[in-house]
Amino acid sequence: MHHPFWGDITEIFGEYMTEIVFQSNFFQHGNALYLGDVYDEEGEEIENAPSIEQLNEFAQSYQAFLQHLESCLEQIQHRAFERYIQLYAHYYENPEKSGEAPLIITAIEQHNFYIRNLLHIRISDRQTVRLAIRYDLDTEHGMEFKFIGNQLVKVAGIAET
């Protein structure tokens, strides 16, 4: 399948991937862009390729995301650090629990080191953009950031938003 904005779109195991690669100075390397969701709201696998109308909507959502990238990155950094404080600091800052020296992460900038490994971005309906990150402090669950209209609405483990 080919689209004027996305270029060639490839299906791999029921997921649709564009030839465009997301680049940002914040993240370590370029990353894949997936178009559309894999499952619907009832948890059923979506078997149809995105329509031209959906691909056009995804293109608008992605371009808007890029225009607001700095704001989105600030939201990611802030909320990721909050999540660290709420869920992980009690372990990583306590040598008795972790068995290691405390990380002494007291600021967003210190925490950013652990969230720079972006796995992929998924663009879906209703101006939704999800970024899946390999969170170096919890590689089993990672972190996923869900934006709707360039506003961060949910942070959770990968595939939990």
mmCIF file of N, CA and C in Angstrom, residues 58-126:
data_model
loop_
_atom_site.group_PDB
_atom_site.id
_atom_site.type_symbol
_atom_site.label_atom_id
_atom_site.label_comp_id
_atom_site.label_asym_id
_atom_site.label_seq_id
_atom_site.Cartn_x
_atom_site.Cartn_y
_atom_site.Cartn_z
ATOM 1 N N PHE A 58 -4.299 10.129 10.284
ATOM 2 C CA PHE A 58 -3.056 9.813 10.994
ATOM 3 C C PHE A 58 -1.953 10.794 10.603
ATOM 4 N N ALA A 59 -1.889 11.142 9.322
ATOM 5 C CA ALA A 59 -0.870 12.086 8.849
ATOM 6 C C ALA A 59 -1.056 13.447 9.517
ATOM 7 N N GLN A 60 -2.303 13.905 9.613
ATOM 8 C CA GLN A 60 -2.571 15.186 10.285
ATOM 9 C C GLN A 60 -2.185 15.112 11.758
ATOM 10 N N SER A 61 -2.520 14.005 12.410
ATOM 11 C CA SER A 61 -2.187 13.840 13.830
ATOM 12 C C SER A 61 -0.678 13.831 14.038
ATOM 13 N N TYR A 62 0.037 13.129 13.179
ATOM 14 C CA TYR A 62 1.493 13.038 13.307
ATOM 15 C C TYR A 62 2.150 14.394 13.056
ATOM 16 N N GLN A 63 1.687 15.111 12.042
ATOM 17 C CA GLN A 63 2.251 16.428 11.751
ATOM 18 C C GLN A 63 1.991 17.398 12.903
ATOM 19 N N ALA A 64 0.802 17.330 13.496
ATOM 20 C CA ALA A 64 0.500 18.179 14.659
ATOM 21 C C ALA A 64 1.392 17.793 15.835
ATOM 22 N N PHE A 65 1.609 16.492 16.024
ATOM 23 C CA PHE A 65 2.498 16.020 17.084
ATOM 24 C C PHE A 65 3.905 16.588 16.885
ATOM 25 N N LEU A 66 4.400 16.544 15.662
ATOM 26 C CA LEU A 66 5.736 17.082 15.380
ATOM 27 C C LEU A 66 5.804 18.587 15.644
ATOM 28 N N GLN A 67 4.725 19.298 15.316
ATOM 29 C CA GLN A 67 4.692 20.743 15.563
ATOM 30 C C GLN A 67 4.730 21.058 17.051
ATOM 31 N N HIS A 68 4.217 20.156 17.867
ATOM 32 C CA HIS A 68 4.168 20.349 19.319
ATOM 33 C C HIS A 68 5.157 19.438 20.047
ATOM 34 N N LEU A 69 6.170 18.969 19.337
ATOM 35 C CA LEU A 69 7.084 17.967 19.885
ATOM 36 C C LEU A 69 7.747 18.423 21.177
ATOM 37 N N GLU A 70 8.217 19.654 21.234
ATOM 38 C CA GLU A 70 8.903 20.122 22.448
ATOM 39 C C GLU A 70 7.978 20.065 23.659
ATOM 40 N N SER A 71 6.743 20.499 23.484
ATOM 41 C CA SER A 71 5.767 20.441 24.576
ATOM 42 C C SER A 71 5.482 18.990 24.967
ATOM 43 N N CYS A 72 5.347 18.116 23.978
ATOM 44 C CA CYS A 72 5.089 16.695 24.256
ATOM 45 C C CYS A 72 6.261 16.068 25.001
ATOM 46 N N LEU A 73 7.482 16.409 24.603
ATOM 47 C CA LEU A 73 8.661 15.872 25.296
ATOM 48 C C LEU A 73 8.731 16.364 26.738
ATOM 49 N N GLU A 74 8.366 17.627 26.965
ATOM 50 C CA GLU A 74 8.333 18.146 28.340
ATOM 51 C C GLU A 74 7.316 17.386 29.174
ATOM 52 N N GLN A 75 6.143 17.110 28.586
ATOM 53 C CA GLN A 75 5.116 16.351 29.297
ATOM 54 C C GLN A 75 5.617 14.943 29.626
ATOM 55 N N ILE A 76 6.281 14.308 28.672
ATOM 56 C CA ILE A 76 6.831 12.964 28.892
ATOM 57 C C ILE A 76 7.821 12.980 30.046
ATOM 58 N N GLN A 77 8.755 13.917 30.012
ATOM 59 C CA GLN A 77 9.794 13.977 31.038
ATOM 60 C C GLN A 77 9.191 14.204 32.427
ATOM 61 N N HIS A 78 8.244 15.122 32.504
ATOM 62 C CA HIS A 78 7.618 15.446 33.788
ATOM 63 C C HIS A 78 6.854 14.242 34.346
ATOM 64 N N ARG A 79 5.997 13.636 33.502
ATOM 65 C CA ARG A 79 5.162 12.529 33.978
ATOM 66 C C ARG A 79 5.978 11.262 34.238
ATOM 67 N N ALA A 80 7.040 11.035 33.457
ATOM 68 C CA ALA A 80 7.899 9.868 33.698
ATOM 69 C C ALA A 80 8.589 10.006 35.047
ATOM 70 N N PHE A 81 9.055 11.205 35.359
ATOM 71 C CA PHE A 81 9.699 11.434 36.649
ATOM 72 C C PHE A 81 8.691 11.257 37.787
ATOM 73 N N GLU A 82 7.477 11.771 37.618
ATOM 74 C CA GLU A 82 6.428 11.570 38.629
ATOM 75 C C GLU A 82 6.174 10.078 38.850
ATOM 76 N N ARG A 83 6.120 9.322 37.756
ATOM 77 C CA ARG A 83 5.885 7.875 37.858
ATOM 78 C C ARG A 83 7.042 7.200 38.596
ATOM 79 N N TYR A 84 8.267 7.650 38.324
ATOM 80 C CA TYR A 84 9.426 7.113 39.039
ATOM 81 C C TYR A 84 9.268 7.345 40.540
ATOM 82 N N ILE A 85 8.945 8.560 40.927
ATOM 83 C CA ILE A 85 8.800 8.902 42.351
ATOM 84 C C ILE A 85 7.701 8.041 42.988
ATOM 85 N N GLN A 86 6.570 7.883 42.289
ATOM 86 C CA GLN A 86 5.430 7.150 42.842
ATOM 87 C C GLN A 86 5.662 5.639 42.919
ATOM 88 N N LEU A 87 6.294 5.059 41.895
ATOM 89 C CA LEU A 87 6.354 3.598 41.801
ATOM 90 C C LEU A 87 7.724 2.972 42.019
ATOM 91 N N TYR A 88 8.785 3.706 41.759
ATOM 92 C CA TYR A 88 10.103 3.070 41.719
ATOM 93 C C TYR A 88 11.111 3.607 42.728
ATOM 94 N N ALA A 89 10.982 4.847 43.138
ATOM 95 C CA ALA A 89 12.000 5.469 43.997
ATOM 96 C C ALA A 89 12.172 4.706 45.307
ATOM 97 N N HIS A 90 11.085 4.210 45.877
ATOM 98 C CA HIS A 90 11.180 3.486 47.154
ATOM 99 C C HIS A 90 12.126 2.296 47.043
ATOM 100 N N TYR A 91 12.280 1.758 45.849
ATOM 101 C CA TYR A 91 13.171 0.618 45.632
ATOM 102 C C TYR A 91 14.581 1.084 45.259
ATOM 103 N N TYR A 92 14.679 1.908 44.233
ATOM 104 C CA TYR A 92 15.994 2.303 43.714
ATOM 105 C C TYR A 92 16.755 3.272 44.615
ATOM 106 N N GLU A 93 16.060 3.933 45.510
ATOM 107 C CA GLU A 93 16.739 4.866 46.418
ATOM 108 C C GLU A 93 17.024 4.226 47.778
ATOM 109 N N ASN A 94 16.691 2.950 47.925
ATOM 110 C CA ASN A 94 16.867 2.252 49.194
ATOM 111 C C ASN A 94 17.803 1.056 49.006
ATOM 112 N N PRO A 95 19.052 1.157 49.479
ATOM 113 C CA PRO A 95 20.006 0.059 49.293
ATOM 114 C C PRO A 95 19.556 -1.253 49.934
ATOM 115 N N GLU A 96 18.755 -1.174 50.992
ATOM 116 C CA GLU A 96 18.277 -2.399 51.635
ATOM 117 C C GLU A 96 17.319 -3.163 50.722
ATOM 118 N N LYS A 97 16.533 -2.443 49.922
ATOM 119 C CA LYS A 97 15.594 -3.097 49.008
ATOM 120 C C LYS A 97 16.262 -3.505 47.699
ATOM 121 N N SER A 98 17.086 -2.623 47.153
ATOM 122 C CA SER A 98 17.668 -2.880 45.833
ATOM 123 C C SER A 98 18.956 -3.685 45.890
ATOM 124 N N GLY A 99 19.631 -3.646 47.036
ATOM 125 C CA GLY A 99 20.924 -4.307 47.130
ATOM 126 C C GLY A 99 22.029 -3.551 46.409
ATOM 127 N N GLU A 100 21.732 -2.348 45.970
ATOM 128 C CA GLU A 100 22.679 -1.505 45.232
ATOM 129 C C GLU A 100 22.741 -0.134 45.896
ATOM 130 N N ALA A 101 23.737 0.636 45.499
ATOM 131 C CA ALA A 101 23.810 2.024 45.971
ATOM 132 C C ALA A 101 22.601 2.782 45.429
ATOM 133 N N PRO A 102 22.069 3.739 46.192
ATOM 134 C CA PRO A 102 20.917 4.499 45.703
ATOM 135 C C PRO A 102 21.263 5.253 44.420
ATOM 136 N N LEU A 103 20.279 5.392 43.541
ATOM 137 C CA LEU A 103 20.503 6.116 42.288
ATOM 138 C C LEU A 103 20.581 7.628 42.508
ATOM 139 N N ILE A 104 19.964 8.099 43.563
ATOM 140 C CA ILE A 104 19.913 9.527 43.908
ATOM 141 C C ILE A 104 19.361 10.336 42.727
ATOM 142 N N ILE A 105 18.196 9.942 42.276
ATOM 143 C CA ILE A 105 17.485 10.676 41.226
ATOM 144 C C ILE A 105 16.542 11.644 41.925
ATOM 145 N N THR A 106 16.880 12.917 41.863
ATOM 146 C CA THR A 106 16.086 13.935 42.556
ATOM 147 C C THR A 106 15.522 14.984 41.608
ATOM 148 N N ALA A 107 15.812 14.863 40.319
ATOM 149 C CA ALA A 107 15.350 15.865 39.356
ATOM 150 C C ALA A 107 15.019 15.194 38.022
ATOM 151 N N ILE A 108 14.159 15.846 37.277
ATOM 152 C CA ILE A 108 13.742 15.343 35.967
ATOM 153 C C ILE A 108 14.949 15.082 35.078
ATOM 154 N N GLU A 109 15.884 16.006 35.060
ATOM 155 C CA GLU A 109 17.049 15.881 34.179
ATOM 156 C C GLU A 109 17.857 14.619 34.487
ATOM 157 N N GLN A 110 17.969 14.263 35.755
ATOM 158 C CA GLN A 110 18.688 13.041 36.136
ATOM 159 C C GLN A 110 17.934 11.796 35.667
ATOM 160 N N HIS A 111 16.622 11.861 35.707
ATOM 161 C CA HIS A 111 15.794 10.723 35.333
ATOM 162 C C HIS A 111 15.740 10.523 33.821
ATOM 163 N N ASN A 112 15.928 11.590 33.053
ATOM 164 C CA ASN A 112 15.817 11.499 31.593
ATOM 165 C C ASN A 112 16.724 10.429 30.997
ATOM 166 N N PHE A 113 17.852 10.186 31.618
ATOM 167 C CA PHE A 113 18.798 9.174 31.139
ATOM 168 C C PHE A 113 18.115 7.814 30.959
ATOM 169 N N TYR A 114 17.115 7.510 31.759
ATOM 170 C CA TYR A 114 16.477 6.196 31.779
ATOM 171 C C TYR A 114 15.298 6.074 30.812
ATOM 172 N N ILE A 115 14.930 7.166 30.136
ATOM 173 C CA ILE A 115 13.754 7.137 29.254
ATOM 174 C C ILE A 115 14.098 7.513 27.811
ATOM 175 N N ARG A 116 15.314 7.327 27.401
ATOM 176 C CA ARG A 116 15.743 7.752 26.058
ATOM 177 C C ARG A 116 15.660 6.654 24.995
ATOM 178 N N ASN A 117 15.194 5.477 25.364
ATOM 179 C CA ASN A 117 15.151 4.367 24.412
ATOM 180 C C ASN A 117 13.721 4.168 23.903
ATOM 181 N N LEU A 118 13.364 4.942 22.899
ATOM 182 C CA LEU A 118 12.035 4.855 22.298
ATOM 183 C C LEU A 118 11.958 3.610 21.422
ATOM 184 N N LEU A 119 10.949 2.782 21.649
ATOM 185 C CA LEU A 119 10.775 1.567 20.855
ATOM 186 C C LEU A 119 10.024 1.856 19.559
ATOM 187 N N HIS A 120 8.890 2.538 19.668
ATOM 188 C CA HIS A 120 8.109 2.892 18.485
ATOM 189 C C HIS A 120 7.055 3.932 18.853
ATOM 190 N N ILE A 121 6.457 4.474 17.809
ATOM 191 C CA ILE A 121 5.322 5.386 17.950
ATOM 192 C C ILE A 121 4.161 4.763 17.189
ATOM 193 N N ARG A 122 2.976 4.837 17.775
ATOM 194 C CA ARG A 122 1.768 4.344 17.115
ATOM 195 C C ARG A 122 0.792 5.510 16.961
ATOM 196 N N ILE A 123 0.343 5.725 15.724
ATOM 197 C CA ILE A 123 -0.628 6.770 15.418
ATOM 198 C C ILE A 123 -1.965 6.076 15.192
ATOM 199 N N SER A 124 -3.018 6.540 15.867
ATOM 200 C CA SER A 124 -4.325 5.912 15.675
ATOM 201 C C SER A 124 -5.423 6.967 15.641
ATOM 202 N N ASP A 125 -6.664 6.500 15.607
ATOM 203 C CA ASP A 125 -7.821 7.389 15.449
ATOM 204 C C ASP A 125 -7.920 8.428 16.561
ATOM 205 N N ARG A 126 -8.685 9.469 16.279
ATOM 206 C CA ARG A 126 -9.008 10.539 17.235
ATOM 207 C C ARG A 126 -7.753 11.247 17.759
#
